[in-house]
XYZ file of C-alpha atoms in Angstrom:
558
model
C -14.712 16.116 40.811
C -14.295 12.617 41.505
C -17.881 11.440 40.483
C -17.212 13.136 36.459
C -13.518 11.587 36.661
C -15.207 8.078 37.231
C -17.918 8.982 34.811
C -15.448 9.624 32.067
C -13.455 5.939 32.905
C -16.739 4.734 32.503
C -17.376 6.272 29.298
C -13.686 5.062 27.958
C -14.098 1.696 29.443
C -17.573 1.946 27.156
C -16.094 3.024 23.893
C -13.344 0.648 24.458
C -15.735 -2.654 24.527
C -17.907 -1.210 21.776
C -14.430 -0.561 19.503
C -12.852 -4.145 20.188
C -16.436 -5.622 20.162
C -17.240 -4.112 16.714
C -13.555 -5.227 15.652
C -14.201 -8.937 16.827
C -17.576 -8.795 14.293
C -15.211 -7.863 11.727
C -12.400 -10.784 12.594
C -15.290 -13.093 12.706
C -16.896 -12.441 9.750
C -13.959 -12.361 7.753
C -12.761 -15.642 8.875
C -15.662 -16.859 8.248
C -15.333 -15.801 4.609
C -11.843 -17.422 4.051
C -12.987 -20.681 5.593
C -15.838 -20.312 2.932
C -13.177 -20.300 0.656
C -10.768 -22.583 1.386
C -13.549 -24.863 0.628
C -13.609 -23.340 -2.840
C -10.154 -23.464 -3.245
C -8.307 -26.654 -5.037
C -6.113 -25.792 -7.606
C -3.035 -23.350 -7.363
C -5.255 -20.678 -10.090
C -8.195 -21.066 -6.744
C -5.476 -20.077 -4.888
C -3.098 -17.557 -7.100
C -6.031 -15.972 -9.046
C -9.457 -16.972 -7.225
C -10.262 -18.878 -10.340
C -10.184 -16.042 -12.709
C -14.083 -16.302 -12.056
C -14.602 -12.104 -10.641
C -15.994 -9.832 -12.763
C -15.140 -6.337 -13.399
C -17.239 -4.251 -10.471
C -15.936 -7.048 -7.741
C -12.500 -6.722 -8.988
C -12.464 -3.282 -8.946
C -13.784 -2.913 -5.730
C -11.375 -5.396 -4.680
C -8.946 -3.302 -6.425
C -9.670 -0.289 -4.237
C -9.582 -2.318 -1.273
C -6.078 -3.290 -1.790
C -5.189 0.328 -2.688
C -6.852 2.283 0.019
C -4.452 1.442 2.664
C -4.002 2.773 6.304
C -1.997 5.146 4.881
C -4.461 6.515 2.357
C -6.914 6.307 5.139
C -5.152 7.719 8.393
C -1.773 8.941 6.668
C -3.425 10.995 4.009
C -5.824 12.508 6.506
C -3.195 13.205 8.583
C -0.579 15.053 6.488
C -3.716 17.318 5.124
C -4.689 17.841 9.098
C -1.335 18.660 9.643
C 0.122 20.596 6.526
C -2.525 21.123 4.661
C -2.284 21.879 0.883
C 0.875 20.257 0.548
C -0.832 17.446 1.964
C -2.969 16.714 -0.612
C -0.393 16.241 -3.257
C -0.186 12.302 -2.007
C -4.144 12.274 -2.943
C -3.574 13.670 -6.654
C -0.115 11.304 -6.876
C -1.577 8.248 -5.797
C -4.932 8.702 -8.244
C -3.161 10.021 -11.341
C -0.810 6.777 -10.776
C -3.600 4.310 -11.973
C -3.634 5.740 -15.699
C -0.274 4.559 -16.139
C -1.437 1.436 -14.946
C -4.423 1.391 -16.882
C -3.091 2.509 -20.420
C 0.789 0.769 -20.141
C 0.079 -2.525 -17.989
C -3.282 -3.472 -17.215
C -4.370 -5.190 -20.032
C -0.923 -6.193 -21.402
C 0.126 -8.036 -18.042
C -3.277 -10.067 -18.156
C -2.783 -11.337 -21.511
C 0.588 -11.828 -21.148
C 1.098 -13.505 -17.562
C -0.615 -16.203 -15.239
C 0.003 -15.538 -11.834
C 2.491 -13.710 -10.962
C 4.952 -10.191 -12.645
C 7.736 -12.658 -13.526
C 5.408 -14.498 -15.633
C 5.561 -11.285 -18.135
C 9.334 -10.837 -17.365
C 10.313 -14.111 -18.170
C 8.380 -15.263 -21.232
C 11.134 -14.306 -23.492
C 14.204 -14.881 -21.139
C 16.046 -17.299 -19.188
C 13.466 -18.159 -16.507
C 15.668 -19.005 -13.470
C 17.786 -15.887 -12.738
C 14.991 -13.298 -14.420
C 12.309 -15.147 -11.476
C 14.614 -14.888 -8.800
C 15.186 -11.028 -9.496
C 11.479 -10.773 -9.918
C 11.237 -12.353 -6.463
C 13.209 -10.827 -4.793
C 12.119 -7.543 -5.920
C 8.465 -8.513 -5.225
C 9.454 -9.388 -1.030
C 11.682 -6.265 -0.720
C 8.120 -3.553 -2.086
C 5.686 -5.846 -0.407
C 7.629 -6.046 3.150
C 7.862 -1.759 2.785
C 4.339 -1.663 2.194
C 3.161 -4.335 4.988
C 5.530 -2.477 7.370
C 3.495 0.795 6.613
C 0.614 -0.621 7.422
C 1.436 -2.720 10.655
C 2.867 0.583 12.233
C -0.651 2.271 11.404
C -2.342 -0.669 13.464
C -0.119 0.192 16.042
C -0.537 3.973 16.194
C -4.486 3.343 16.154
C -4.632 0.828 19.140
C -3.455 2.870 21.417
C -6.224 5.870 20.439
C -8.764 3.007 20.618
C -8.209 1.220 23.291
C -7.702 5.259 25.106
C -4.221 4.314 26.709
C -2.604 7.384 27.475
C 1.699 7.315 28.345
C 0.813 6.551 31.916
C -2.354 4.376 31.819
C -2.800 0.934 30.798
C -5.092 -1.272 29.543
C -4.964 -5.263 30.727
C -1.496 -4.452 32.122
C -0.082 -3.430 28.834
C 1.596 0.301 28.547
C 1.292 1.964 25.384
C 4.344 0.816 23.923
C 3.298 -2.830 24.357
C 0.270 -2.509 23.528
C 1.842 -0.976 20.114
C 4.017 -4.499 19.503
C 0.883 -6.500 21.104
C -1.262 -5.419 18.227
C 1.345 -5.672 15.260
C 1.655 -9.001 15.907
C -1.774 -9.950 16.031
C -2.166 -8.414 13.288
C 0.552 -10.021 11.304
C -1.099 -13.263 12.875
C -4.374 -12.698 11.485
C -2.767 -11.992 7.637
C -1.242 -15.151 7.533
C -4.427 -17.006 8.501
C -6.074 -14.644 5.922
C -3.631 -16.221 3.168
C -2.732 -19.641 4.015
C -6.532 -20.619 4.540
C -8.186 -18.232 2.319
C -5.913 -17.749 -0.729
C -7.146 -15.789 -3.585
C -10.500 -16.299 -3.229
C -10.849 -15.713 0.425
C -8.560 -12.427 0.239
C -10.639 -11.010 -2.292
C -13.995 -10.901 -0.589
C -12.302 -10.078 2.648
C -11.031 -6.593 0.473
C -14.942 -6.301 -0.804
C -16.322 -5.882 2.120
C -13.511 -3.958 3.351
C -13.624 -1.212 0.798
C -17.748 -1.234 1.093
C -17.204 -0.212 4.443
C -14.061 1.860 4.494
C -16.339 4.354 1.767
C -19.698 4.025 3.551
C -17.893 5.328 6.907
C -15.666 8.152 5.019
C -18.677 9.069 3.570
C -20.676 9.215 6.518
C -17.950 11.533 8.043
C -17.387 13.886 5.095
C -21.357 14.778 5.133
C -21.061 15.195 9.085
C -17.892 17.344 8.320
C -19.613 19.576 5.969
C -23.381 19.470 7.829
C -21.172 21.732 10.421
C -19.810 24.273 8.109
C -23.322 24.369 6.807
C -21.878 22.932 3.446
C -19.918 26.343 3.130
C -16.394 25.238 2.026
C -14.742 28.213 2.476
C -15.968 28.258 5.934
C -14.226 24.576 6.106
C -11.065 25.899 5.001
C -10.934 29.143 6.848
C -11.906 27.594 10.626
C -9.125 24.711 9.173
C -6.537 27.313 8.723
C -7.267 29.200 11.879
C -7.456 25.938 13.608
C -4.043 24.504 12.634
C -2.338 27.260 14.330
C -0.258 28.283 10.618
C -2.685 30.628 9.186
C -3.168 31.198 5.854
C 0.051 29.297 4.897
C -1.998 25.915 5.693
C -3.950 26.522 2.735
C -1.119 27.328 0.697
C 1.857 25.687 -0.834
C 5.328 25.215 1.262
C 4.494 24.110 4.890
C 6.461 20.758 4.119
C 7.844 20.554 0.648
C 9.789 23.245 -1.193
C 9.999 25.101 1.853
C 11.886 28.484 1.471
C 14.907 28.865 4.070
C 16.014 32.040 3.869
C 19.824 32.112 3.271
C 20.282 28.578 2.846
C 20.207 27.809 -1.118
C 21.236 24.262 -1.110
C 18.110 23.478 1.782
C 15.415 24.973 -0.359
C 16.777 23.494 -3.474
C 16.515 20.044 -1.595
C 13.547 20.283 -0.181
C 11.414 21.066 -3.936
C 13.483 17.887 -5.516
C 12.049 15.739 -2.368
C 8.980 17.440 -3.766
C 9.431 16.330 -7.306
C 11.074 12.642 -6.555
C 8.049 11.848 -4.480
C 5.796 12.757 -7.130
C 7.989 10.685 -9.363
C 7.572 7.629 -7.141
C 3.950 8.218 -6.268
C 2.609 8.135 -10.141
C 4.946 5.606 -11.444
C 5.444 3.263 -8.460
C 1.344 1.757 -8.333
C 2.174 0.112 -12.285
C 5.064 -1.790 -10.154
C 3.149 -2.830 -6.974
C 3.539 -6.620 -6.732
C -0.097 -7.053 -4.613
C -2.358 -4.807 -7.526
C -0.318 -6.476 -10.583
C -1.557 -9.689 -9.409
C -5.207 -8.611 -9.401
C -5.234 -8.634 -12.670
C -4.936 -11.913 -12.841
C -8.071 -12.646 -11.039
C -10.428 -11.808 -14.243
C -11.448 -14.056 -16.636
C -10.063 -11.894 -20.217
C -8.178 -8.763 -20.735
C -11.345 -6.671 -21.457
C -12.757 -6.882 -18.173
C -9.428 -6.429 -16.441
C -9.178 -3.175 -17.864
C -12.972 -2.611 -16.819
C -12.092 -3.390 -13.625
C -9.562 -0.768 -13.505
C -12.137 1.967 -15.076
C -13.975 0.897 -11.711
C -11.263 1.086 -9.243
C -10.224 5.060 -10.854
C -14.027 5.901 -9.993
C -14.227 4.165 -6.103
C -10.735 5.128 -5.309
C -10.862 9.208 -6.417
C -14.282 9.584 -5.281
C -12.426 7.979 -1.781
C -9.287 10.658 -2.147
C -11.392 13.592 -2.473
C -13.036 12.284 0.970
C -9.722 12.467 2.554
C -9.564 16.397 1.407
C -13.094 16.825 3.663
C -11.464 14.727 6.597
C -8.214 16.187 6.582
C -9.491 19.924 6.669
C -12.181 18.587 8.607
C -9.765 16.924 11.042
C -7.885 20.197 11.324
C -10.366 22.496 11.551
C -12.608 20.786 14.182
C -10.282 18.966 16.382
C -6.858 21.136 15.668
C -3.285 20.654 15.045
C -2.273 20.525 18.466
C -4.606 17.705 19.420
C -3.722 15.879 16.487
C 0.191 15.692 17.571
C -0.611 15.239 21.165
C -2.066 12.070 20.275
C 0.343 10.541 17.350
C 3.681 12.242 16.532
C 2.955 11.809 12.504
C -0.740 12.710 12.282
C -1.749 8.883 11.932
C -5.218 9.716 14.525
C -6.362 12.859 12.825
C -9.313 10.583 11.024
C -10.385 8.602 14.274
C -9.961 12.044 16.162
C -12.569 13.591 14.062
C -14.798 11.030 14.387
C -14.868 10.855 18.019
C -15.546 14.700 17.859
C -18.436 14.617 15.209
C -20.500 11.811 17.420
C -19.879 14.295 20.349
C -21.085 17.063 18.616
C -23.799 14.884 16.481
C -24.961 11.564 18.447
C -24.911 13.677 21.727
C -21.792 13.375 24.387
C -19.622 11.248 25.262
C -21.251 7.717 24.103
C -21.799 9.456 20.942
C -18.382 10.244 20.107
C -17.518 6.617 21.600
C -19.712 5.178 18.779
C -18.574 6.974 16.060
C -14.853 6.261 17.233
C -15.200 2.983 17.344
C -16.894 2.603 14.116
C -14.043 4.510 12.218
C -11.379 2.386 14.247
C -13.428 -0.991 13.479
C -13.176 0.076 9.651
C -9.439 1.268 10.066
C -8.617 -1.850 10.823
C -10.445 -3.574 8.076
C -8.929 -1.033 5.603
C -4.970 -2.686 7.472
C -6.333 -6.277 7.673
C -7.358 -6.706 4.095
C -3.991 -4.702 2.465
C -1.821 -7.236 4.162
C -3.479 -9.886 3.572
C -3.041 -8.840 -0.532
C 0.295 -7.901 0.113
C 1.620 -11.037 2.059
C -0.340 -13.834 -1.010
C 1.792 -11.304 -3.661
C 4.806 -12.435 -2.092
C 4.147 -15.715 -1.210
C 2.494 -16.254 -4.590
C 6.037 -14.916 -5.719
C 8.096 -17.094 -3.787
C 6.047 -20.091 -4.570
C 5.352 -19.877 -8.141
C 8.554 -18.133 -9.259
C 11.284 -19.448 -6.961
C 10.344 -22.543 -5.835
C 8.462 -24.010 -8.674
C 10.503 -22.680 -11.459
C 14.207 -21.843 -10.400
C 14.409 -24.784 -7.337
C 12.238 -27.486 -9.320
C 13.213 -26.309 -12.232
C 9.208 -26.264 -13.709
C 9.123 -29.949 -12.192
C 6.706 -28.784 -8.994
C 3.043 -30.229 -8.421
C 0.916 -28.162 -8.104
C -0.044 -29.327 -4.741
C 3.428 -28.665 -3.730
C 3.264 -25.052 -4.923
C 0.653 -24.088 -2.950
C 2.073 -25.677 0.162
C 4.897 -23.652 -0.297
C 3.066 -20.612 -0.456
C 1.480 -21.074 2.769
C 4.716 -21.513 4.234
C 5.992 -18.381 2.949
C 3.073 -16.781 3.881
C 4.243 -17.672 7.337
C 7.821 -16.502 6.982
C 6.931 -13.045 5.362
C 4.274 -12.750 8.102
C 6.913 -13.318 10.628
C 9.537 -10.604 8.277
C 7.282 -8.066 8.493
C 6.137 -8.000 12.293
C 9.809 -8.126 13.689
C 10.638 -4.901 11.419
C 7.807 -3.258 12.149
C 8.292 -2.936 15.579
C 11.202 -0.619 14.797
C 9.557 1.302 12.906
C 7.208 3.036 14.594
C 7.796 6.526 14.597
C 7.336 6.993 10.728
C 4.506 8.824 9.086
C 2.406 5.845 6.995
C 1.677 7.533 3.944
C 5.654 8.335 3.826
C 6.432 4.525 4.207
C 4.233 3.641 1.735
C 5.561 6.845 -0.929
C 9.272 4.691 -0.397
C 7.664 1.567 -1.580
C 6.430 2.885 -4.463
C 9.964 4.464 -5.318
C 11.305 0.946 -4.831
C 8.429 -0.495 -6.929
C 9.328 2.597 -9.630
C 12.681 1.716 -9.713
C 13.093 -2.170 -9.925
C 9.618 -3.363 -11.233
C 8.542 -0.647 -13.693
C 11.634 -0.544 -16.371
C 11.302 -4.252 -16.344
C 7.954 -4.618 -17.289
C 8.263 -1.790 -19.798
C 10.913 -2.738 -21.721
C 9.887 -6.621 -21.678
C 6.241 -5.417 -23.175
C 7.370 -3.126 -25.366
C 11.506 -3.376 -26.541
C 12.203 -5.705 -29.247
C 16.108 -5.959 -28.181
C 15.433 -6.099 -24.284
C 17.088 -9.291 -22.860
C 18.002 -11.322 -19.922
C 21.126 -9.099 -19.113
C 18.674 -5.793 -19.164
C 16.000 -7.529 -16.636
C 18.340 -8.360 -14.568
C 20.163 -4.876 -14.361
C 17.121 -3.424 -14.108
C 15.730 -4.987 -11.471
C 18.633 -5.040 -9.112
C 20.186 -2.466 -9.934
C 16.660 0.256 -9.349
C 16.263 -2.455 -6.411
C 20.039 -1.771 -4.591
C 19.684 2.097 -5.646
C 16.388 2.442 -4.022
C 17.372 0.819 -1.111
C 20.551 1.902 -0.586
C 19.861 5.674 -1.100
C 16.538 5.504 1.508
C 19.824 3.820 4.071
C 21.624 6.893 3.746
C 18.818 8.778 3.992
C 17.316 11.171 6.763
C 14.385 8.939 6.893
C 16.449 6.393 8.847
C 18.807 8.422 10.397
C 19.964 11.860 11.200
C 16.412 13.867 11.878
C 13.915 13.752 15.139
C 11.453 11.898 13.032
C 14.100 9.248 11.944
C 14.087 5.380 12.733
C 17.367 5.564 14.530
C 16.829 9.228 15.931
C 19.855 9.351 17.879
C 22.408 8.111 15.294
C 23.346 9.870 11.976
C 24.841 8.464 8.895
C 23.075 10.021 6.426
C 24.418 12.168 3.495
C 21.874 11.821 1.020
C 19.941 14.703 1.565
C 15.888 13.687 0.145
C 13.597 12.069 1.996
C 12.038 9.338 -1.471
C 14.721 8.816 -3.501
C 12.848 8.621 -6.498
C 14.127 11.271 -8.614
C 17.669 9.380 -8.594
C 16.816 5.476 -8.424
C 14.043 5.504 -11.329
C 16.022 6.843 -14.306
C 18.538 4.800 -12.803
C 16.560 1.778 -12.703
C 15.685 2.731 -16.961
C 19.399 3.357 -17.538
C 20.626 -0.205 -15.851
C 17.811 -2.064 -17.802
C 19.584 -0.537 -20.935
C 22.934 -1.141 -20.552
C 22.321 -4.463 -19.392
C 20.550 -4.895 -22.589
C 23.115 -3.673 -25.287
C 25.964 -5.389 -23.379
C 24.639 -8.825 -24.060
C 24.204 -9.968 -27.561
C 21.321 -12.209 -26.677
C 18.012 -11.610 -28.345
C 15.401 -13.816 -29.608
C 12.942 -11.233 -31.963
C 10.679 -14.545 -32.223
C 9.787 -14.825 -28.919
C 9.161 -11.117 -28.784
C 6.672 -11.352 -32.002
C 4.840 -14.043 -29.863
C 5.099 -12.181 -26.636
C 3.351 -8.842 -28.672
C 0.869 -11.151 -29.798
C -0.119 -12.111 -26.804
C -0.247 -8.962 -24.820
C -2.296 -7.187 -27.697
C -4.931 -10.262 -28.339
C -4.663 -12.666 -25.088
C -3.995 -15.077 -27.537
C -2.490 -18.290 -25.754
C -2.865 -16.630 -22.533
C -4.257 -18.849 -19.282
């Protein structure tokens, strides 16, 4: 016994070297990318917009590279490995999201803005108090999203580096390893921005997405090459394998569940069903870190180009997650999924350590493919932070600093030195908060910052592109009042306390009873921008006629 128990230690110690080797290649290269362009970057558009210089296919790509996050990635997989059909519904929610983007803000926001969403917001307003709402608003979506993806870094270290709850790995337990790895990656973000800007960011989310579809396609062939390419061979060993039978490949494992006798439950449970929807299709026309892509391109035409792109890359990469996740679930099984991470997070990396097994031959084979997967994993987190923490920054910067603090007097030399700064703070946010959260499904965080993004950012931008009468008052309603609802509804929510899966697990304050509070804090976020609106008499149709202009021709725009 003892010589195949010291074989296998071997074998992890193996896999483990490849994994953070391969990682380290990654790190490297990608620094060496932003230090490339830092020496590109010199005025605040280098570091805002890249220069406006990308062209439609690089922008999309770097489109999808912001988009597919760890939680498309591992949290996707996961909830299909886990629940199956209902599972998929993030897939279709998060790809039917980008034609609202692409036919109500894409092209309007380039023409209309310069660097940032508050650009748009407050053309026709009074700048100070609509930027700090904007800016505000940006920080509170982009720290949800960053937290997401921090906690997914966490949940994959430990897989990687193969500490179990009573092993350790360079005298680090599980749990520290966890914080150990959050922080270095929040580390590595902030290097990403403050050296790198725009520019740097950008490539970095290239050759992120490049990789992050080359290795989900790699696995989906694998996937099918063992069901022989039969898919409902897939789907029946899946539905056998998850231990729920048929039900896996049906609607109702995990929203609009039936409970017998209890009315009010099931009646909760489909609106959680419907207000994630809500949040999920609406919510990506609101994201601070994509809006500000589409600044990066030189006119309007090839923004929206770029988003024709970023629809093909990123549902070509959703329908992959269908193959992993019933891949996931039908060749390593539900039980081995949850052993390993509460929420599902491993089910991707799982199944690739089981396909090189099964196809590169034992246990180096499966070490190989793991760490592959991992490596990329970590790209796919890397990269979205790095977009999300220069949106914020970027916000911060160019919105509070220069324009409500300076009052439009800033250099721009000062401006970016700001950013970089904030870039530091946000960085530092983000890691102490994510630490707490660990024990939260990824896709799930990221489906509440969308509902936040849906309920503060979207009426805004709406009703500033296309409502005559829409003032000052209305942003401002708008954006904090969908911004408190949001918020304050996901507080009192079983998501943070109340349920086994909450943050604080053992407390309970909760009594509202959905999990995204979408359905409630997006009409409400509509329905503050218009009262605001009609109880102010301030309007100024002029600026509107110029604002229309703009947005339809790009004429005056930077």
């Amino acid at each position: 016994m003892a010589p195949q128990i010291l074989a296998a230690e071997a074998s992890a110690s193996g896999s483990r070297t490849l994994t953070i080797t391969l990682f380290l290649v990654f790190v490297a290269i990608t620094l060496g990318i932003t230090i490339w362009a830092s020496r590109q970057t010199k005025t605040a558009t280098d570091f805002y917009a890249g220069g406006r210089q990308f062209s439609g296919f690089q922008n999309g790509m770097a489109i999808g590279g912001d988009y597919m996050s760890a939680a498309s990635f591992l949290g996707i997989a996961g909830l299909i490995a886990l629940y199956g059909y209902d599972g998929f519904l993030y897939s279709i929610g998060f790809l039917v999201a980008w034609l609202v983007a692409l036919l109500l803000v894409a092209e309007f926001l380039r023409n209309s803005g310069r660097f940032t969403m508050a650009d748009v917001l407050a053309f026709r307003m009074r700048q100070r108090p609509v930027r700090t709402a904007a800016s505000v608003s940006t920080i509170v979506v982009s720290v949800f999203y960053l937290i997401a993806q921090m906690v997914g870094a966490g949940a994959l270290v430990s897989l990687l580096l193969g500490i179990k709850p009573d092993t350790t790995f360079l005298g680090m337990d599980a749990n520290t390893a966890k914080i150990a790895t959050i922080i270095l990656v929040g580390a590595l973000m902030i290097i990403y921005v403050t050296v790198g800007g725009m520019k740097g960011t950008t490539y970095v989310q290239i050759v992120k997405a490049f990789m992050l579809m080359t290795g989900a396609l790699i696995m989906v062939l694998l996937v099918l090459a063992h069901y022989k390419f039969n898919l409902s061979a897939l789907l029946g060993a899946a539905a056998e394998q998850s231990g729920k039978g048929s039900a896996f490949l049906e609607p109702g494992l995990r929203y609009g569940v039936e409970t017998a006798g209890d009315a009010a439950k099931t009646f909760y449970s489909k609106m959680d069903l419907l207000s994630l929807g809500l949040a999920l299709v609406l919510g990506t026309a609101g994201l601070p870190h994509i809006l500000t892509r589409f600044y990066t391109v030189p006119t309007s035409r090839i923004a929206r180009k770029s988003v024709l792109w970023a629809i093909g890359i990123i549902g070509t990469f959703y329908l992959f997650t269908l193959a992993l996740g019933f891949g996931a679930a039908a060749i390593v099984g539900g039980a081995d999924i949850t052993a390993q991470d509460k929420a599902g997070n491993t089910a991707a990396p799982q199944l690739a350590q089981q396909l090189g097994l099964d196809y590169l031959g034992g246990e180096t084979g499966g070490a190989i493919m793991l760490a592959v997967i991992a490596a990329v994993a970590f790209a796919t987190i890397l990269a979205v932070v790095a977009g999300l923490t220069l949106a914020s920054s970027s916000s911060l910067a160019h919105d509070f600093y220069a324009s409500v603090i300076k009052r439009g007097n800033a250099s721009e030399r000062d401006e970016v030195r700001v950013a970089r700064y904030s870039a530091l703070l946000i960085g530092a946010i983000s890691i102490a908060l994510s630490i707490f959260a660990q024990s939260l499904n990824v896709a799930f965080l990221v489906a509440l910052a969308f509902a936040v993004a849906a309920s503060a950012n979207l009426p805004a931008i709406l009703y500033s592109l296309f409502w005559r009468r829409f003032n000052t008052s209305g942003a401002l309603w708008s954006i904090y009042g969908g911004l408190a609802s949001a918020v304050i509804l996901v507080f009192f929510s079983p998501v943070v306390s109340g349920s086994a899966t909450a943050m604080f697990p053992d407390s309970d304050w909760h009594f509202f009873p959905l999990s995204n509070p979408g359905i409630i804090s997006i009409p409400l976020g509509f329905f503050f921008g218009w009262l605001g609106t009609i109880l102010s008499k301030e309007t100024d149709p002029e600026k509107y006629a110029e604002l229309e202009v703009r947005s339809l021709t790009g004429h005056g725009a930077h």
